[in-house]
Short mmCIF file of C-alpha atoms in Angstrom, two decimals:
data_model
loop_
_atom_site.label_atom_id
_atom_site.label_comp_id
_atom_site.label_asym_id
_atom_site.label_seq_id
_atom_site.Cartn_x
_atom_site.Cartn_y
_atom_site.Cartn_z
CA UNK A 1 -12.88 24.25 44.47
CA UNK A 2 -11.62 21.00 46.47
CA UNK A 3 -9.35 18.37 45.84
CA UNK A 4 -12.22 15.62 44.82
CA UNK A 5 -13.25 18.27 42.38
CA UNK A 6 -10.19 19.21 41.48
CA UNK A 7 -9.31 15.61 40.53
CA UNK A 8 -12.22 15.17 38.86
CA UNK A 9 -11.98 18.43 36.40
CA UNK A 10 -8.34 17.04 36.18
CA UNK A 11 -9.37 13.76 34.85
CA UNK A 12 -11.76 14.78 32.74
CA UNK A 13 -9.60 17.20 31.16
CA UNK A 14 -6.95 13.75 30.03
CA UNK A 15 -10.07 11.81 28.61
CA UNK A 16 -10.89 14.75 26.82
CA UNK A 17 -7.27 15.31 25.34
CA UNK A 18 -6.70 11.66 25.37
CA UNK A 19 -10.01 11.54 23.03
CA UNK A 20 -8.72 14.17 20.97
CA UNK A 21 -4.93 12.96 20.23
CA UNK A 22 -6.88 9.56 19.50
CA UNK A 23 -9.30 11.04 17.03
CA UNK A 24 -6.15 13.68 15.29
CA UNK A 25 -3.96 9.66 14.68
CA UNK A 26 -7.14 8.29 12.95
CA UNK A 27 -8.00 10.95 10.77
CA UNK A 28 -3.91 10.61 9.82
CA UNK A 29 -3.63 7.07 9.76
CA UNK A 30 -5.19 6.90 5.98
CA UNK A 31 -3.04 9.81 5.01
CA UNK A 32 -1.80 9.25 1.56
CA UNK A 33 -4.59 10.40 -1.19
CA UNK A 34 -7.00 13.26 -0.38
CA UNK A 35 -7.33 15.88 -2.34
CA UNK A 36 -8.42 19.56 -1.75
CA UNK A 37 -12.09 20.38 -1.06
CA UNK A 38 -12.50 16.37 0.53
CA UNK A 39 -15.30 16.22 2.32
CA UNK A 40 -14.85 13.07 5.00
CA UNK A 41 -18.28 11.16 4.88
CA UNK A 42 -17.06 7.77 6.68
CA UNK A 43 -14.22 6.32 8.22
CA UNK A 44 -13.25 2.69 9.63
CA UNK A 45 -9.59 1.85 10.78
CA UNK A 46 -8.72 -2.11 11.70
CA UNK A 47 -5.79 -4.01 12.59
CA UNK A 48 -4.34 -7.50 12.21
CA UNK A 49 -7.01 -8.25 9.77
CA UNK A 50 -7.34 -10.41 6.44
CA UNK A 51 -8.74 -7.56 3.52
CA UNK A 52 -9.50 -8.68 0.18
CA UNK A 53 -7.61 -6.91 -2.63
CA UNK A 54 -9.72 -6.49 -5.64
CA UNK A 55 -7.37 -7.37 -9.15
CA UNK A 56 -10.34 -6.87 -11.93
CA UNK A 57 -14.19 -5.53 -12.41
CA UNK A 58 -16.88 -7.15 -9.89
CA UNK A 59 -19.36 -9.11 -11.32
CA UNK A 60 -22.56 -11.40 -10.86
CA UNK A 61 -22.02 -15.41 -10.91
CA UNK A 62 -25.03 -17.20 -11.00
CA UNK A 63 -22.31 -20.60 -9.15
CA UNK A 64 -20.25 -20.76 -5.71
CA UNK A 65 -16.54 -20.67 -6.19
CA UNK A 66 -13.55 -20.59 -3.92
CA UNK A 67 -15.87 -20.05 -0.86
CA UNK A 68 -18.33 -17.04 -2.56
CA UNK A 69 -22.05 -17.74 -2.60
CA UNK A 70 -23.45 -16.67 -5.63
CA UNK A 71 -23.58 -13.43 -6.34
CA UNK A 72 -21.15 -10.33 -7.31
CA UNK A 73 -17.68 -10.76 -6.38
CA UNK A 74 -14.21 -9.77 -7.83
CA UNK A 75 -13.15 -11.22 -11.19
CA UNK A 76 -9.79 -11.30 -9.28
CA UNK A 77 -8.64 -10.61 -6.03
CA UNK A 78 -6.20 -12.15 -3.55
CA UNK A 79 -6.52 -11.76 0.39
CA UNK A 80 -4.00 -9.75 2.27
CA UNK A 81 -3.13 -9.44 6.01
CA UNK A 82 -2.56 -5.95 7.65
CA UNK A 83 -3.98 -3.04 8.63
CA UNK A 84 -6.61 -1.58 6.98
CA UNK A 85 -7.69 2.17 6.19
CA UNK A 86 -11.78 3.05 4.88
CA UNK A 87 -12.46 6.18 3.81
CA UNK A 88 -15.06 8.00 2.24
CA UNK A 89 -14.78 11.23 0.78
CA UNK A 90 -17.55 13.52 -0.95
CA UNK A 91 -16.49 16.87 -3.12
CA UNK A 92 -18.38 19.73 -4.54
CA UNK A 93 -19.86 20.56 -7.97
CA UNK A 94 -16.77 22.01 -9.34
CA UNK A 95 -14.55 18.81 -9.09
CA UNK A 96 -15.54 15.66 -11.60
CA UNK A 97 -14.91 12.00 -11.13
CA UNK A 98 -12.77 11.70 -13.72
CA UNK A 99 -10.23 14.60 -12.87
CA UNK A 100 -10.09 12.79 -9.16
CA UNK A 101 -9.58 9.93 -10.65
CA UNK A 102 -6.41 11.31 -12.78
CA UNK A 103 -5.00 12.90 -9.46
CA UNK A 104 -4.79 9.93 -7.90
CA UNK A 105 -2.92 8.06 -10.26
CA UNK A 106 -0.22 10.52 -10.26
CA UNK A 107 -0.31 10.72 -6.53
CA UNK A 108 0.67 7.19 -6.46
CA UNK A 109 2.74 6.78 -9.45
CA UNK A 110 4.83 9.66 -8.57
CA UNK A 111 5.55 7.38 -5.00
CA UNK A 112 6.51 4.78 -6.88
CA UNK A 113 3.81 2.24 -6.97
CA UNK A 114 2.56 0.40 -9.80
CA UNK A 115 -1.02 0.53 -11.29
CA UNK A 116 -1.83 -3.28 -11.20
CA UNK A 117 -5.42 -2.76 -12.54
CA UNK A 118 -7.71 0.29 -13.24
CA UNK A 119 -10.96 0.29 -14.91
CA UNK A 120 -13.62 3.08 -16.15
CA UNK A 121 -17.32 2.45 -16.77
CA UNK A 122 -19.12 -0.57 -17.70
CA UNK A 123 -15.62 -2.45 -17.46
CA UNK A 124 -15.65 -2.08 -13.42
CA UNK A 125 -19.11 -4.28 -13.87
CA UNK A 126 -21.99 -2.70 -11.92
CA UNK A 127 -22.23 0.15 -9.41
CA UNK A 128 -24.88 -2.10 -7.69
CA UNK A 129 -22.08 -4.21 -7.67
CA UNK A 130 -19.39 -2.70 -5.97
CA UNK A 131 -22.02 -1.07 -3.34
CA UNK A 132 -22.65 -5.07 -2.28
CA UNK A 133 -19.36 -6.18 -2.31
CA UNK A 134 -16.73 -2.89 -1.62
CA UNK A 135 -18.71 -0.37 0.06
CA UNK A 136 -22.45 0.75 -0.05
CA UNK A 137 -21.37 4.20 -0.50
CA UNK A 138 -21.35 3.62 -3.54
CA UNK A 139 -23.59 5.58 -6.02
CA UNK A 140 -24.30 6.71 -9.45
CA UNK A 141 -24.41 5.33 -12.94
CA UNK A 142 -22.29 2.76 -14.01
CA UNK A 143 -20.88 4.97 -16.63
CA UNK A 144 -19.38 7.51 -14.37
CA UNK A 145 -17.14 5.00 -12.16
CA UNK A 146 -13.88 4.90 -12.18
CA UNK A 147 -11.36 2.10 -10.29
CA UNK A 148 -7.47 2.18 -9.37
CA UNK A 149 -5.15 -0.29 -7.64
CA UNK A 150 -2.24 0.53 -6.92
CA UNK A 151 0.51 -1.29 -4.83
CA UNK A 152 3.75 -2.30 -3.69
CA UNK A 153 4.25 -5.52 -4.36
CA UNK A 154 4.47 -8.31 -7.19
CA UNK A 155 1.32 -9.07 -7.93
CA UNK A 156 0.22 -12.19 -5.26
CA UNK A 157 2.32 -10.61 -2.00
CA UNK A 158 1.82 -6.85 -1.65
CA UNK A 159 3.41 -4.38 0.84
CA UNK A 160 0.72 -1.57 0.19
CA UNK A 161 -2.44 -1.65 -1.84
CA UNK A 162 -4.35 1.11 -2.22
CA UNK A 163 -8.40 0.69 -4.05
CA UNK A 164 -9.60 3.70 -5.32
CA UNK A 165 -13.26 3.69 -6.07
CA UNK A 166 -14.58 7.12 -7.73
CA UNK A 167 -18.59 7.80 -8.67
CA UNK A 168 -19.95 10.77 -9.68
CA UNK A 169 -23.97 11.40 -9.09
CA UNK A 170 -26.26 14.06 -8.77
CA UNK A 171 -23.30 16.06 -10.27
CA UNK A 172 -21.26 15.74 -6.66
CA UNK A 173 -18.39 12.93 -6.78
CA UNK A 174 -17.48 10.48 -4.21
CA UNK A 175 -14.46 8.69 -3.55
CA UNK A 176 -14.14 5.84 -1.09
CA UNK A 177 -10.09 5.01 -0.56
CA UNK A 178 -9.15 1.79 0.79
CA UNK A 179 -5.69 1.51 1.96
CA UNK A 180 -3.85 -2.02 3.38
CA UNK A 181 -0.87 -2.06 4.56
CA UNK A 182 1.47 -5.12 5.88
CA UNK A 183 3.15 -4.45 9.19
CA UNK A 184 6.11 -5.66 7.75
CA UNK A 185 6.54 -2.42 6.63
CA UNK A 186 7.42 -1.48 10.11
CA UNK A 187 11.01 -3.22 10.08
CA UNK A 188 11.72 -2.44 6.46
CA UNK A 189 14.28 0.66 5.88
CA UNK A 190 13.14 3.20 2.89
CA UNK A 191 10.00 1.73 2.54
CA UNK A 192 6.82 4.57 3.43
CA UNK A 193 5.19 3.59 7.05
CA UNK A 194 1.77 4.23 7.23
CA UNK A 195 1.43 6.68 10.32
CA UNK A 196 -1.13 4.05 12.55
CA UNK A 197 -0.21 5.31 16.72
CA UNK A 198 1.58 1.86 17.53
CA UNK A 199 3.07 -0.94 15.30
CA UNK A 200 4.26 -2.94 17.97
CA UNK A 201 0.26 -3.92 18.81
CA UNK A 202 -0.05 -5.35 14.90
CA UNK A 203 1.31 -8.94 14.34
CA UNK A 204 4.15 -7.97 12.47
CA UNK A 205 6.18 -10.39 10.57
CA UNK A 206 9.53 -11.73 11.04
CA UNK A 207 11.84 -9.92 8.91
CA UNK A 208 15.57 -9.76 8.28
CA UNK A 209 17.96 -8.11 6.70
CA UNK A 210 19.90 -10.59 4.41
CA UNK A 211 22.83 -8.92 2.56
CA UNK A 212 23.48 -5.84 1.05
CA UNK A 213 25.30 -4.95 -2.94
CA UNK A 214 26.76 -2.41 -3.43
CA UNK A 215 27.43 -0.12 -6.99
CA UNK A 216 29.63 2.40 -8.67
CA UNK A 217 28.61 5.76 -9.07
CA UNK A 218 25.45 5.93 -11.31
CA UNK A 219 25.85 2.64 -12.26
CA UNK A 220 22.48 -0.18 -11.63
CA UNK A 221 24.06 -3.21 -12.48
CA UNK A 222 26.60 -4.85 -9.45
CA UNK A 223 29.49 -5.70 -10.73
CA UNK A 224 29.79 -8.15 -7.93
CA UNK A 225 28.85 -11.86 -9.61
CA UNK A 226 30.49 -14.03 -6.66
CA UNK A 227 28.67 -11.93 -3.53
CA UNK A 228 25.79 -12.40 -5.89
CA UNK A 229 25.80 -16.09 -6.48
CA UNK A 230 26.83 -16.71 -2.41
CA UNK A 231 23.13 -14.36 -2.23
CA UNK A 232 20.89 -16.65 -3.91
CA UNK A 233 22.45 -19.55 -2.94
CA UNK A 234 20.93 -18.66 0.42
CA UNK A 235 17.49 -17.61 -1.18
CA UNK A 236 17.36 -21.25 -2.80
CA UNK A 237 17.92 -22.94 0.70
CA UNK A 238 15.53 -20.72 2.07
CA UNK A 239 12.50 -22.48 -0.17
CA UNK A 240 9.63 -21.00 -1.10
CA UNK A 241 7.55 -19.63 2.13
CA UNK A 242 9.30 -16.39 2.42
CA UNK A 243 9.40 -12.77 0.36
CA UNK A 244 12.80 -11.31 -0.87
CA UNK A 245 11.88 -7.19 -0.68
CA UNK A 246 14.97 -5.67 -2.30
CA UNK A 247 15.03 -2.03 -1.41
CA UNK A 248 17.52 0.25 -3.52
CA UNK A 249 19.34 3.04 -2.24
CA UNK A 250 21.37 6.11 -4.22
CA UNK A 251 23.91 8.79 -3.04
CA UNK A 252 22.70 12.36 -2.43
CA UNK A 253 24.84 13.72 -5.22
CA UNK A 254 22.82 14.89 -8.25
CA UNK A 255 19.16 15.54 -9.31
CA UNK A 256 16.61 13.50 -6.45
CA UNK A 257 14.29 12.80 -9.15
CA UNK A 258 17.13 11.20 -11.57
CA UNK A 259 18.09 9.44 -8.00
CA UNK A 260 14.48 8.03 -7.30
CA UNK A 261 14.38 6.02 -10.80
CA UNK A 262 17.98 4.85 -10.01
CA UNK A 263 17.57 3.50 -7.24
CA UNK A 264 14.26 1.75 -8.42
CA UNK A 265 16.68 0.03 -11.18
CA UNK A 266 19.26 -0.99 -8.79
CA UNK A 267 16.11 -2.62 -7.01
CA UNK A 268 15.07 -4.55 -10.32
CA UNK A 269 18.19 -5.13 -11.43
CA UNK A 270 19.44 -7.14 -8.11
CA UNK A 271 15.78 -8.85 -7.84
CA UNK A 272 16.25 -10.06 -11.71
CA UNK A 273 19.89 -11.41 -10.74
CA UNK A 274 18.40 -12.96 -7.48
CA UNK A 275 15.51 -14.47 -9.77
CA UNK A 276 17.62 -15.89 -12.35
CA UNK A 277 20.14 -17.17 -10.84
CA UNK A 278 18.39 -19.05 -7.69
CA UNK A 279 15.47 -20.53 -10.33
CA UNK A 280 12.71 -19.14 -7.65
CA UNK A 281 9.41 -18.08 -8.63
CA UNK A 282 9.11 -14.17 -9.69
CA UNK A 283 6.07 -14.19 -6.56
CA UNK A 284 8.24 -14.17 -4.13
CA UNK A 285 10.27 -10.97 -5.13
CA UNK A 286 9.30 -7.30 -4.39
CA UNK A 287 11.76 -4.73 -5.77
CA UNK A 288 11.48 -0.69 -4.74
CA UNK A 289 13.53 2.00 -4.52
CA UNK A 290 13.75 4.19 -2.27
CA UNK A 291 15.87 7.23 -3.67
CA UNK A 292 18.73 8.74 -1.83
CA UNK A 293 20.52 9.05 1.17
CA UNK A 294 21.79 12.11 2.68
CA UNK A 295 25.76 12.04 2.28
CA UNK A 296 25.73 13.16 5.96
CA UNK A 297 23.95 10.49 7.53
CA UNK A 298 26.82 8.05 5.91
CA UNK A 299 29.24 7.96 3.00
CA UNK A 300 28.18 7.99 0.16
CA UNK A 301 29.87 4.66 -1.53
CA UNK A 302 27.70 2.61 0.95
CA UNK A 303 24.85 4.70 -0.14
CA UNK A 304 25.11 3.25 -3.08
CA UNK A 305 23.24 -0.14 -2.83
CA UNK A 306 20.62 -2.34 -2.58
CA UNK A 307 19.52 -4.39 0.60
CA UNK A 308 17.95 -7.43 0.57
CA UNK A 309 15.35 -8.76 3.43
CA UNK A 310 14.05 -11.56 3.68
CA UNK A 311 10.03 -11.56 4.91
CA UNK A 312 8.15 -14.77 6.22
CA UNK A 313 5.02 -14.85 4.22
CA UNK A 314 1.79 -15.47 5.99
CA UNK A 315 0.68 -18.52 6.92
#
């Protein structure tokens, strides 16, 4: 063989791998939810984007509102900037729409996120529906749909929102999983990244880490009032175009499940002193906890704590 062919087998061989490394990060870049026997029928991955969150059931309105035409649209939503995940997954016979739908509201409960709206049946609205205005995947009776959202966030400014849209038809389910995620998540400690190949080519937000409380063993309520005050004294100044994410913390000593829900009230308890006591709205607070530390990595008294970033909202 000679060197011209040589370096062309050679280059061919890196787009080839190059192809391959690309296509293994996309298949694991929507990696929370997927349950066994998943069947991957369609997938779209974007970035820097505005997705639309859906809050409630989609319906039909005969009038134009808040820039819809008429036609179906979300009772609710609110828009959110990030990167976006699009899945589509088909299963066999032996799994049911209902049971997937179950599974994932453990899966995401059990990480800590909140079910902000779920739906079954004629209370999602229409299959036709949804297959206009989420996906049109969708398929089956109205009767055998299911709907989850769950996020990270406080109801207007979310961290992660996850839409989980389950039919069942022709006795096969499907399940399309729609996953958005703000890149602010990048510079936030103890808060889940989602596992896109490069966060520094998203338009991240500015974030900074504001102060840090501290608490005594097993306790979620700081002790510290003054610290406190000097806290949202600062938040007040700040006004109202930024996010407070308090993330809470625990030491590795004892059970990491009793940990986990400790550190989620250390979270709540410093965003409800933070609320109260610098008169801001509750929308611009996000509270989550993050479990414990490993005593090794530091001691465990600074463990122990909650920190506070700030995040500039969107503009």
């Amino acid at each position: 063989m000679n060197v011209l062919s040589t370096r062309v087998m050679l280059k061919l061989y890196l787009l080839t791998a190059i192809a391959i490394l690309s296509l293994t990060s996309l298949a694991q870049a929507c990696a929370t939810f997927k349950p066994a026997g998943a069947e991957l029928f369609k997938h779209v991955d974007k970035h820097s984007t505005v997705a639309e969150v859906i809050q409630g059931p989609v319906e039909y309105f005969n009038t134009e509102q808040d820039g819809y035409s008429v036609g179906y649209r979300p009772v609710t939503s609110v828009k959110m900037q990030g990167s976006v995940c699009h899945q589509v997954y088909d299963f066999d016979e032996q799994q049911s729409a209902y049971s997937l739908f179950q599974q994932a509201k453990t899966f995401f409960s059990a990480r800590g996120q909140t079910a902000e709206f779920e739906c079954q049946g004629t209370r999602c609205g229409e299959t036709t529906g949804w297959q206009i205005f989420f996906d049109k995947s969708v398929a089956g009776p109205t009767e055998n749909q299911y709907y989850l959202l769950s996020t990270v966030g406080n109801g207007s400014r979310y961290l992660v929102a996850n839409m989980v849209h389950v039919t069942e038809f022709d006795g096969r389910p499907r399940m399309i999983l729609r996953s958005v995620y703000d890149p602010a998540l990048y510079r936030i400690p103890g808060i889940p990244k989602p596992q896109y190949q490069s966060p520094q080519a998203h338009n991240i937000a500015e974030v900074s880490l504001l102060s840090t409380v501290y608490f005594d063993t097993g306790s979620s309520a700081s002790d510290n009032a003054e610290k406190l005050s000097l806290i949202s004294e600062q938040v007040k100044l700040n006004g109202d175009d930024k996010t407070y994410v308090i993330v809470g913390f625990t030491d590795s000593a004892g059970d990491a499940i009793t940990n986990l829900e400790l550190s989620r009230m250390r979270a709540h308890s410093t965003m409800e002193q933070l609320k109260v006591r610098s008169g801001l709205a509750a929308q611009q607070f996000i509270a989550w906890g993050a479990g414990e530390i490993d005593g090794g990595q530091q001691s465990a008294g600074r463990a122990r704590r909650a920190d506070i970033y700030v995040v500039q909202n969107p503009s």
